[in-house]
Amino acid sequence: MKSWDDLVSTALLGTRRRTLDLAGQPAAIRALTEGSQDAADGVLTAAALITNYRRAGRLPLAGARREDPAEPDGRPLVPPVARERLARLLHANRPELLEEWLNAVAAAGFRVPPDQVPQLAERARSRVPLRGPLAAVAGAVGTWLGERNPDWAFLVATVADDNDDAWQFGTPARRQAWLARALAEDPDAARTALAATWRTEPADQRAVFLGLLGEHLTDDDEPFLDAALAERAAGVRDTATHLLGRLPEADLGRRMAARLQECVTVRSRELRADVLQLALPEADDTLLRDGVRVPHGPDQGVGRLRAIISATPLGFWAKFGTPADLVGMLVEGCPLPVLRDSWATAAIRQGDEAWAQALVEAEPGGRSTAALIGVLAPQRQAATVAKLARGLKVEALTRLILDLPQPWPEELGRVLLDWVAAQQDHRLVAHAATLIAKAVPPACLAHRLAVIPLPGEAAPWRRAVAETLTFRREMHEELS
C-alpha cells in the first residue's frame, strides 16, 4: 500500500516536484523502471504495472447470484419508425410532445424498447406529467428498474398489486395507484381502507386521496366528505367542499341555502331592471364547522357571502329568475365581481351549463370565462368560442385561449384552427397559434393549415404551426 500511495503522490505533484522512491516499489517494477531516462515515463510504467497487480490480485466474488429478469411483457415493441421518432423527441426539438407520444403508445398497446426506459425515466424525474404514461408503456421492465432505483420509484406505481401490502407499506405513488385501482374494482374495500388510515395520513396525501375518491363519487360518500370539512388543512377542506358541491342532495348544500335565504331579496321595479339585494352574513361557529374560514379583515362579511354562494346549489336561485335574468340584474349590498365569481365557482363545481353560459355572455372577458367554457358541452364550447372570437380583441381572446381547460374537444380544436388561419400576422396570434398547434386533438391534425403549401413570404410562426401539426399527424400515424 505504501508503494501505491507514493506512486499516487508523485503522479499528483508531478515528477518535477517529487521523485518516485523506487526502493519502495516491488522488485519486478523496480527492475522495469530503474533504467528509464524519463522520470514521468517511469511513473506511468509503474502505475500501469501496479494497477494490473491490484486487479489481478482480487478474489472472485463468492455466492454471487444474477438478478432475476423482469417479468415478460407480451405487448409488441413500437414500430421501428416510431423508435426513430422517439430519438427525435428526446434529442431534437420536440421534447414538449413526448407526453403525447407516450400516451399514444400506451393507447395503441405498444411498449417502448427496454434500453430506452432508463433515459425516459431520467427525463420523467424532472417532468412529472411524463411519469404516468411512461409507467404504462415501460410495463414490467419499468417495474424492475423502479424497484432497484429509488429515483425511478414512480415506475412501480402501475404494478397490479393483489394484496394490501402496497396500501400498508408502499410509497405514496404506489398507495395512490392501489387506491385508484381498488376504487374501480372493489369500492367498498377501498373506502374501508381509506377510512381506517385517514387520521394518520399527511394532509397533502388526504387531499390527493379525496381527489381519487372524487373520480368514483357516490351519494354514500357524503358523511365521509362532510366530516372532512372539519379538517385543519385548507386543501382537504376545499377538496371536500368541491366534491360535496357535486352531490345536489348533500346536507351541506341545504345548510348553505338556508343561510343564503336570509341574505337574498329581489326588489322589482316598474319598467326598469330588478335589483338583487344581498345582505352580508354574520359570523357563527356553524360556518366554521362547514369549512368556511375567512381571514380577519374589513371584508370578512363579503368573504363569508362568497363562500356561502359558492357552496349553495344553483337550484336555489330558480325562485328569483333564470340564470340570464339574475346575471342581468342590478346588485346592491355586494360587489358585482364578487357575486359573479361566486356564481362561477358554483357553476364550475356543479357543472351547470345554463349558469356557465349565462355568466360567459354577461362577462365575456371575465376571469373565469375560460373555466366556464370548459363546463359546456363540446358543441356549445365551439359555438361560444367562435362567437367570442368575433367580439373580443386579440389581447383578450389570446388570454382566453391560453386559459381554456384541456384536453379540448374536436369541435373546439377546429374552431381555434380556423381562427388562426383567418388572422393577420400578430405577435399575440403567433403566441396563441403555437399553443393551439400543440393542443388540438389528433382528429384536427389534417387541418388545411398543415396540408396547404404556404407561400414563400409566409411568416415563420405560420411555418412553425404547419410543421407542428404535420409532426404530430405523422407521429400518430406511425402508431396506428
PDB file of C-alpha atoms in Angstrom, residues 100 410 414 417 436-451 465-466 468-477:
ATOM      1  CA  GLU A 100     -48.401  12.922 -26.096  1.00  0.00           C
ATOM      2  CA  GLU A 410     -62.507  18.152 -31.589  1.00  0.00           C
ATOM      3  CA  ARG A 414     -61.359  23.074 -35.368  1.00  0.00           C
ATOM      4  CA  LEU A 417     -57.508  26.404 -36.062  1.00  0.00           C
ATOM      5  CA  ILE A 436     -53.148  25.657 -30.410  1.00  0.00           C
ATOM      6  CA  ALA A 437     -50.956  23.615 -32.775  1.00  0.00           C
ATOM      7  CA  LYS A 438     -49.674  21.567 -29.824  1.00  0.00           C
ATOM      8  CA  ALA A 439     -53.004  21.155 -28.047  1.00  0.00           C
ATOM      9  CA  VAL A 440     -55.661  20.422 -30.662  1.00  0.00           C
ATOM     10  CA  PRO A 441     -56.821  16.782 -30.629  1.00  0.00           C
ATOM     11  CA  PRO A 442     -55.406  14.329 -33.219  1.00  0.00           C
ATOM     12  CA  ALA A 443     -58.626  14.452 -35.256  1.00  0.00           C
ATOM     13  CA  CYS A 444     -57.794  18.077 -36.162  1.00  0.00           C
ATOM     14  CA  LEU A 445     -54.240  17.488 -37.385  1.00  0.00           C
ATOM     15  CA  ALA A 446     -55.192  17.290 -41.055  1.00  0.00           C
ATOM     16  CA  HIS A 447     -56.464  20.886 -40.984  1.00  0.00           C
ATOM     17  CA  ARG A 448     -55.769  22.993 -44.054  1.00  0.00           C
ATOM     18  CA  LEU A 449     -53.136  24.894 -42.070  1.00  0.00           C
ATOM     19  CA  ALA A 450     -50.977  21.767 -42.320  1.00  0.00           C
ATOM     20  CA  VAL A 451     -51.791  20.451 -45.782  1.00  0.00           C
ATOM     21  CA  VAL A 465     -47.683  25.864 -36.833  1.00  0.00           C
ATOM     22  CA  ALA A 466     -47.777  23.808 -40.043  1.00  0.00           C
ATOM     23  CA  THR A 468     -46.070  21.072 -35.571  1.00  0.00           C
ATOM     24  CA  LEU A 469     -49.387  19.845 -36.957  1.00  0.00           C
ATOM     25  CA  THR A 470     -47.585  17.708 -39.552  1.00  0.00           C
ATOM     26  CA  PHE A 471     -45.130  16.308 -36.997  1.00  0.00           C
ATOM     27  CA  ARG A 472     -47.970  15.310 -34.679  1.00  0.00           C
ATOM     28  CA  ARG A 473     -50.030  13.800 -37.502  1.00  0.00           C
ATOM     29  CA  GLU A 474     -47.115  11.630 -38.629  1.00  0.00           C
ATOM     30  CA  MET A 475     -46.440  10.668 -35.028  1.00  0.00           C
ATOM     31  CA  HIS A 476     -49.944   9.298 -34.575  1.00  0.00           C
ATOM     32  CA  GLU A 477     -49.977   7.613 -37.998  1.00  0.00           C
TER      33      GLU A 477
END
